[in-house]
Short mmCIF file of C-alpha atoms in Angstrom, two decimals:
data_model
loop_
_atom_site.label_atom_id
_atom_site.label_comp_id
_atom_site.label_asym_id
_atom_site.label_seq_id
_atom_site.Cartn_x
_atom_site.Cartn_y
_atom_site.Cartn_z
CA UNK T 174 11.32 17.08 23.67
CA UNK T 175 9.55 14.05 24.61
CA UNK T 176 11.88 11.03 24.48
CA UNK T 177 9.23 8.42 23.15
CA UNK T 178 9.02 10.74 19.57
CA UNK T 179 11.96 9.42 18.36
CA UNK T 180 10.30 5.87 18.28
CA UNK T 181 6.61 6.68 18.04
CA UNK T 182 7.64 9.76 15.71
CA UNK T 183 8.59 7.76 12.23
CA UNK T 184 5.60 5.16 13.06
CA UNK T 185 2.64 7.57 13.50
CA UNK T 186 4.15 9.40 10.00
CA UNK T 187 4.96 5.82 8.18
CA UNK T 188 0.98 5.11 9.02
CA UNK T 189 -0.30 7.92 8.70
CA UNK T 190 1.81 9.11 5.83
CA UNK T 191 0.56 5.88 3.93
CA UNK T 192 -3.04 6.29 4.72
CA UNK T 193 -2.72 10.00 3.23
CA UNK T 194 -0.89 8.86 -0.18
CA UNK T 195 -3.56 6.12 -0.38
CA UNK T 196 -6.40 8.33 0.29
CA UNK T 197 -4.66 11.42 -1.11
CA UNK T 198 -5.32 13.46 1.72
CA UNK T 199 -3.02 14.88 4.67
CA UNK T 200 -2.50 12.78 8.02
CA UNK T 201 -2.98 15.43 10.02
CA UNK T 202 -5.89 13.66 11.51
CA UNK T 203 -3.75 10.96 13.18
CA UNK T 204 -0.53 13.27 13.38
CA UNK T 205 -2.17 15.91 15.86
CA UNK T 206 -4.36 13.54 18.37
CA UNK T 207 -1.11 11.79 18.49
CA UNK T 208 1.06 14.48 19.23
CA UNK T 209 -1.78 15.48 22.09
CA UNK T 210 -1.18 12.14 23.86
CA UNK T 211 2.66 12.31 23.31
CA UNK T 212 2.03 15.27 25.96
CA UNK T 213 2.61 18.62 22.97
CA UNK T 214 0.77 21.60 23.33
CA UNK T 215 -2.09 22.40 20.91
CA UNK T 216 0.19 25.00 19.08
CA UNK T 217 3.15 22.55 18.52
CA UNK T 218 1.06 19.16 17.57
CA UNK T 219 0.02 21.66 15.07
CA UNK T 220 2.79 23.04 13.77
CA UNK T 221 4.12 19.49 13.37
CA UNK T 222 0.95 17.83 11.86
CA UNK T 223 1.52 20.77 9.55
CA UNK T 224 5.53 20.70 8.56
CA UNK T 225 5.64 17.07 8.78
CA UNK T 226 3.65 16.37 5.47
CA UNK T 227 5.80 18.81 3.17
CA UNK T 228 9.19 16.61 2.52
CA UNK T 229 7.24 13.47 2.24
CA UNK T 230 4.40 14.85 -0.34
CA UNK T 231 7.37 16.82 -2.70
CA UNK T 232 8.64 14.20 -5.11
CA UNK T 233 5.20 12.64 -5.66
CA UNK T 234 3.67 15.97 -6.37
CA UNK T 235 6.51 16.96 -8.62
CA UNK T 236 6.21 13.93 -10.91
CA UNK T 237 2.32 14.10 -10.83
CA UNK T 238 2.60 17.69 -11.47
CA UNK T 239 2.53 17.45 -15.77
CA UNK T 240 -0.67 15.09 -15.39
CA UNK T 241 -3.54 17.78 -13.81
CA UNK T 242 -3.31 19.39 -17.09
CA UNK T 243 -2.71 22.52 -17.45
CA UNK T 244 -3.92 23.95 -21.23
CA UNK T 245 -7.39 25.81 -21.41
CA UNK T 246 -10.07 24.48 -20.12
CA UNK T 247 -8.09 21.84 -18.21
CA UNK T 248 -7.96 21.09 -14.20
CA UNK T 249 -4.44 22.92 -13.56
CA UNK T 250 -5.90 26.54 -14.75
CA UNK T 251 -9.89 25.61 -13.54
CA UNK T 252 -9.18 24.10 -10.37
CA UNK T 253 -6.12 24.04 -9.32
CA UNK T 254 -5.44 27.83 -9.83
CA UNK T 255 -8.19 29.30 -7.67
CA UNK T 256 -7.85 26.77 -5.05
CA UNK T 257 -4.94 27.31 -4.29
CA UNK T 258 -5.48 31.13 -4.24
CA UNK T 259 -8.19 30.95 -2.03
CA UNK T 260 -6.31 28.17 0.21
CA UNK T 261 -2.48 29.95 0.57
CA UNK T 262 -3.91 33.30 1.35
CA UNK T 263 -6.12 32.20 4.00
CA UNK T 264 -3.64 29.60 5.74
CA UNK T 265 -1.68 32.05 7.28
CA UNK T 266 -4.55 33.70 9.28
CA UNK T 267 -5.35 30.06 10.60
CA UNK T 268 -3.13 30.70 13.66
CA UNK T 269 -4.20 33.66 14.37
CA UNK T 270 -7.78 32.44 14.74
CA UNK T 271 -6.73 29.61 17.27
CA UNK T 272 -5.25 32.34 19.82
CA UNK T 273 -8.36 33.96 19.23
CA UNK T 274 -10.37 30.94 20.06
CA UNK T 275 -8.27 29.91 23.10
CA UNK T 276 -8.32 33.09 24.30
CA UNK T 277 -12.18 33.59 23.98
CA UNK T 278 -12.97 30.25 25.56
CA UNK T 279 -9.99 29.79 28.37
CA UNK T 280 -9.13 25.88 27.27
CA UNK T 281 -7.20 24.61 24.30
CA UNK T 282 -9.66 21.97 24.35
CA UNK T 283 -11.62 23.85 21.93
CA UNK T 284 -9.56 22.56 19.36
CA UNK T 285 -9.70 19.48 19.99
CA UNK T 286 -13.43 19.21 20.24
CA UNK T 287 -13.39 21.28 16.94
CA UNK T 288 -11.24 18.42 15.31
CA UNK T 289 -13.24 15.46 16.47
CA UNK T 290 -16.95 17.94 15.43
CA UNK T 291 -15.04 17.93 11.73
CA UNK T 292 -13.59 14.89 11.93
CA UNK T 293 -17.28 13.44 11.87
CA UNK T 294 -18.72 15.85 9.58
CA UNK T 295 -16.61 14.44 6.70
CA UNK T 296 -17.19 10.77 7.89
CA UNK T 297 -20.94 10.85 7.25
CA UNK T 298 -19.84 13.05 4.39
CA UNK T 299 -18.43 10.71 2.33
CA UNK T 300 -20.12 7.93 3.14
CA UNK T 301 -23.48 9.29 1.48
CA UNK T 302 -21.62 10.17 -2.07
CA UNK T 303 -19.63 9.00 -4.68
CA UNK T 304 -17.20 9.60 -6.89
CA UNK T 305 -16.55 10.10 -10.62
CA UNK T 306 -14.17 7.85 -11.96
CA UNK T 307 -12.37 6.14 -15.02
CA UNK T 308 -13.90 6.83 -18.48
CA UNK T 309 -15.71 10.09 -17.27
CA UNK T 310 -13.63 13.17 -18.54
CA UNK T 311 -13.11 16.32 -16.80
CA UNK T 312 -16.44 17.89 -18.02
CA UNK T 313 -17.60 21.71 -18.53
CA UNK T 314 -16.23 24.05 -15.60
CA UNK T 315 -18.36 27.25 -15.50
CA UNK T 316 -17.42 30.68 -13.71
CA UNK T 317 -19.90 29.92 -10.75
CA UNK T 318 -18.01 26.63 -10.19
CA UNK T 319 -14.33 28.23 -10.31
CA UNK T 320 -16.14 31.08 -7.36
CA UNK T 321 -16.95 27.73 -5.39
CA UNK T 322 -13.66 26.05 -5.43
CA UNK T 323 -11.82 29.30 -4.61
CA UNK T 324 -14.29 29.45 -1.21
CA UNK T 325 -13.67 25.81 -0.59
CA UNK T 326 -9.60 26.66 -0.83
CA UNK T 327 -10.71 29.31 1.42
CA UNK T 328 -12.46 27.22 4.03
CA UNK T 329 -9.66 24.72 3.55
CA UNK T 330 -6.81 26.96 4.35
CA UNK T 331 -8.29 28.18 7.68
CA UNK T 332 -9.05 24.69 8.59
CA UNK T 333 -5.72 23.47 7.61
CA UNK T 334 -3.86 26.02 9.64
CA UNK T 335 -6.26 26.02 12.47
CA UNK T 336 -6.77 22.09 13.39
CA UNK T 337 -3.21 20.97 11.87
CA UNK T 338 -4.81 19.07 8.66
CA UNK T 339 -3.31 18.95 5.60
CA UNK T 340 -7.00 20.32 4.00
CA UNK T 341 -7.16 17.50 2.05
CA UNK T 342 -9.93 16.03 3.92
CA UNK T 343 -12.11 19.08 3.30
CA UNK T 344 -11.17 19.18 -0.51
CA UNK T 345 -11.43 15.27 -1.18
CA UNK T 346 -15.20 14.94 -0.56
CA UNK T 347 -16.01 18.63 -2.25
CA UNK T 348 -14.22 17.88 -5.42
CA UNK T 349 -15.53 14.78 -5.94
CA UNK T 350 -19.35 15.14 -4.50
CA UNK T 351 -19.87 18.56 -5.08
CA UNK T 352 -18.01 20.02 -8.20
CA UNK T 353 -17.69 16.23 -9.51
CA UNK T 354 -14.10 15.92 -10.62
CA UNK T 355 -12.63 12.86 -11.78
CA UNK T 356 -11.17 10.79 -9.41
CA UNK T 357 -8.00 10.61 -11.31
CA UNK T 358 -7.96 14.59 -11.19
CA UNK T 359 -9.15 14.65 -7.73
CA UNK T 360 -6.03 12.51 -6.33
CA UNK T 361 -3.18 14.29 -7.94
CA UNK T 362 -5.20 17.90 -7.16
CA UNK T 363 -5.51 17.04 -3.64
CA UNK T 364 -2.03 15.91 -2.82
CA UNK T 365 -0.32 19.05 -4.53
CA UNK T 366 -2.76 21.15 -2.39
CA UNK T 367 -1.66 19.25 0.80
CA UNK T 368 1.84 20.42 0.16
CA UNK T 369 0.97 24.17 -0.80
CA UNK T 370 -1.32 24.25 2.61
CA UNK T 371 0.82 22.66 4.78
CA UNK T 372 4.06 24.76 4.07
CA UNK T 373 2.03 28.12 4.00
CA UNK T 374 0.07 27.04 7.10
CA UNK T 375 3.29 25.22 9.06
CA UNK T 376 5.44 28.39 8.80
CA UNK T 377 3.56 30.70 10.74
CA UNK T 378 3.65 27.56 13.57
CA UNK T 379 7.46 27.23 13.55
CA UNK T 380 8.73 31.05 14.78
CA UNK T 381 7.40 32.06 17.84
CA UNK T 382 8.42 35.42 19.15
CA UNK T 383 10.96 35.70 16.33
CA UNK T 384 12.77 32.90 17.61
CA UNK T 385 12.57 29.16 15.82
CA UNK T 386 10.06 26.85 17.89
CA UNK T 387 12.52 23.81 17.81
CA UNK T 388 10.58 21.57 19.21
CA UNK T 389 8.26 21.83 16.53
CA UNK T 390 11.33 21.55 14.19
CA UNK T 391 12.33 18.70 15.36
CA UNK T 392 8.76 16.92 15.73
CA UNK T 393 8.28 17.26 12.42
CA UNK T 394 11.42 16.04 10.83
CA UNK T 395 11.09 12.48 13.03
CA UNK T 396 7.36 12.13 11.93
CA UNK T 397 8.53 13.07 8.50
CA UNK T 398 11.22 10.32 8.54
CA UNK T 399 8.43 7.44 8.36
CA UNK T 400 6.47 9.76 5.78
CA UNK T 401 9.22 9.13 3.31
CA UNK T 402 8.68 5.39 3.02
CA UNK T 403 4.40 5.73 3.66
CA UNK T 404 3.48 8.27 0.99
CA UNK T 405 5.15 6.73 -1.75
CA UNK T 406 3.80 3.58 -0.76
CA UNK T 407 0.20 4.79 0.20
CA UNK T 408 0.03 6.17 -3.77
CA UNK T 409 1.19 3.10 -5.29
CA UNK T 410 -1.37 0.76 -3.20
CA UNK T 411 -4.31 3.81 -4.37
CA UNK T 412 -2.68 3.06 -7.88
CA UNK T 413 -3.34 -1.03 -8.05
CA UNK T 414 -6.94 -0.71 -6.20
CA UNK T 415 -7.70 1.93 -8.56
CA UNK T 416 -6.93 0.22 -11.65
CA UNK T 417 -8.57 -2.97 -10.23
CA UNK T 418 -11.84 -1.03 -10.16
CA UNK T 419 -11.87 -0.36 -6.60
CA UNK T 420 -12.14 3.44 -6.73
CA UNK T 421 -15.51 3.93 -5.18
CA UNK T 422 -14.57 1.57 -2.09
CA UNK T 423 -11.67 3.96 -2.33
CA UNK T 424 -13.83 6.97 -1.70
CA UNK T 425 -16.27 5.72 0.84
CA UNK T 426 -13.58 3.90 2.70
CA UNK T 427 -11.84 6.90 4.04
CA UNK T 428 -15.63 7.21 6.25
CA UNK T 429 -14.35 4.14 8.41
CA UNK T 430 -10.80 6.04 9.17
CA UNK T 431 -12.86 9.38 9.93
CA UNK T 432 -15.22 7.39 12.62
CA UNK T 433 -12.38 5.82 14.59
CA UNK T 434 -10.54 8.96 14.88
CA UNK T 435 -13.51 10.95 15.79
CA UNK T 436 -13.90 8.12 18.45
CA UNK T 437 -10.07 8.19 19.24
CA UNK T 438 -9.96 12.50 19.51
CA UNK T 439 -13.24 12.15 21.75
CA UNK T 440 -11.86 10.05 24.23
CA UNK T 441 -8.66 12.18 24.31
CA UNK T 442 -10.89 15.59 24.58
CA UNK T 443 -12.97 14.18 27.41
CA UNK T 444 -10.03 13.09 29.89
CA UNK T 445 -9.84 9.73 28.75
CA UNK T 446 -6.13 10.20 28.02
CA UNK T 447 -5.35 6.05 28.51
CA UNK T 448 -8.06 4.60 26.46
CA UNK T 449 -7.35 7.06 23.77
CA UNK T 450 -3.22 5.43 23.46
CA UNK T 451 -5.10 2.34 23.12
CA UNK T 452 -7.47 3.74 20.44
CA UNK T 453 -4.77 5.21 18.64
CA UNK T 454 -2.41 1.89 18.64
CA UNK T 455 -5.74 -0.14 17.82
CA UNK T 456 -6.05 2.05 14.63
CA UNK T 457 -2.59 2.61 13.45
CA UNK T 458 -2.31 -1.11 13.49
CA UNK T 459 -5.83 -1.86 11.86
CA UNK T 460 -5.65 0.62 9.56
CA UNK T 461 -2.04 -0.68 8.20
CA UNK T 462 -3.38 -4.39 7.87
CA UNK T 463 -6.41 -3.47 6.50
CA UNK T 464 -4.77 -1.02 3.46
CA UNK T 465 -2.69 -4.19 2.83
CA UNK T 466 -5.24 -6.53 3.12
CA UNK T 467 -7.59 -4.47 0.88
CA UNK T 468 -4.63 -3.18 -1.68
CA UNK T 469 -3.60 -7.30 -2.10
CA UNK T 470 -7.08 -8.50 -2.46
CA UNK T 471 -7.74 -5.68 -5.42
CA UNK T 472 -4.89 -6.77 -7.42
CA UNK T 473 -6.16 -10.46 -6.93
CA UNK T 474 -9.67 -9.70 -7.85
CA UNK T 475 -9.68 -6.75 -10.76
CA UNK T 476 -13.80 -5.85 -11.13
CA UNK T 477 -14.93 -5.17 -14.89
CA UNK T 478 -15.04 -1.59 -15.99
CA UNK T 479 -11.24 -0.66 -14.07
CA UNK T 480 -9.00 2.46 -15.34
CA UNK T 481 -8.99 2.06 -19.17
CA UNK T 482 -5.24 2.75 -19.21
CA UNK T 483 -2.93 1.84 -16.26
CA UNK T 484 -1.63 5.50 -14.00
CA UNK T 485 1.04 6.38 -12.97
CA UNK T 486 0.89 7.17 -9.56
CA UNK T 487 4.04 5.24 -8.33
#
């Protein structure tokens, strides 16, 4: 295994890790261009994007559980239910389709050029919409909408398996632009889905040949290690911007991170292997200051019309 994980390993998942609680999306994003320039194969940086997110996401997910709602009419049974569905079944067929890519077009590089392609998809995404938030309740929720969210956990559970991502930057910008849930809803919805996805999708990346791919084992569990501190702290710095009325800067914010790491996994794709480690470093670093920046700033500057009643993210 590649010496330099156990000291780049905790970093990229304390960054990354914090980004995703913040955003409440997966890091896989970060997590597999990374593992590409730590010198993995496509397969493993995968497999650890993947397993990485699951010990990190559990407790928050747990406590945030209760709060989706989960009555008639309510998020849990609406949205949650046939996401999910739609999402676990189709993660496991996510590896399947890579060896049938790779095979088909004689490079791994196909997935990387398929990661940077989405990667700037959702960028432009969601920085052309918005996002419901605070007073607006989670409205009316008709068949035709539940058939849409199962395809989206469909679409999300190939992509999650396929590129490494926790799916959570496929869901995000769907639930909120599309079917127009509540950002409070969204959040919570999106970070139990990482979790389902990624465990689902990470198994079938761990055993290869019926034997246990231990560097992928062990990949995962250092990146993990910095994901225990960033995830927590990622949701509590989404929970004071959000209550200072900073939820749609939340939203289109998450555009900014897309760009540089469509500009980061293009460089890496195209043989540019040194500028992308400077890329990456460039990121990780102005990405951290600039959550920290933003998160202190919001709680020094609440805007009128903030979360009615404080969350509990935290």
């Amino acid at each position: 295994m590649n010496q330099l994980l156990w000291i780049a390993g905790p970093l990229i998942g304390l960054v990354g890790m914090m980004s995703g609680g913040f955003w409440g999306v997966g890091c896989g994003w970060i997590v597999v261009p990374a593992m590409l320039i730590l010198g993995f194969e496509p397969f493993d940086a995968v497999g650890i994007s993947l397993l990485q997110m699951v010990p990190a996401t559990i407790p928050t997910v747990v406590r945030q559980f209760p709060e989706i709602g989960w009555k008639k009419d309510q998020p849990g049974r609406l949205v949650v239910i046939p996401l999910a569905a739609g999402a676990i079944g189709a993660s496991f067929f996510g590896k399947l389709l890579n060896e049938e890519l790779f095979r088909f077009f004689g490079s791994p590089d196909v997935l990387q050029w398929m990661l940077a392609g989405f990667i700037l998809l959702i960028g432009v995404q969601t920085a052309c919409s918005t996002t419901r938030v605070y007073a607006d309740e989670f409205g009316a929720f008709p068949p035709k909408k539940r058939f849409g969210v199962f395809g989206t956990g469909v679409a999300t559970g190939v992509l999650s398996s396929m590129l490494g991502l926790g799916g959570g930057i496929l869901m995000r910008p769907l639930l909120t632009s599309v079917f127009r849930v509540p950002e409070h809803y969204t959040s919570r919805i999106v970070r139990l889905m990482v979790t389902l996805t990624t465990l689902s999708g990470g198994l079938t990346y761990l055993f290869h040949a019926d034997a246990v791919a231990w560097q992928v084992l062990w990949g995962a569990m250092l990146v993990a290690a910095g994901g225990f501190v960033g995830f927590p702290l990622g949701v509590r710095m989404h929970r004071i911007a959000f209550d200072a009325g900073y939820a749609q800067y939340i939203h289109k914010s998450f555009s900014i991170v897309a760009g540089t790491m469509f500009v980061s996994t293009l460089l890496n794709v195209t043989g540019c292997r040194e500028a992308s480690r400077i890329a990456m470093i460039a990121i990780a670093a102005g990405m951290t200051a600039g959550l920290v920046v933003f998160t202190l700033y919001a709680a020094g500057h609440p805007k009128k019309g903030g979360s009615p009643q404080p969350l509990t993210d935290a």
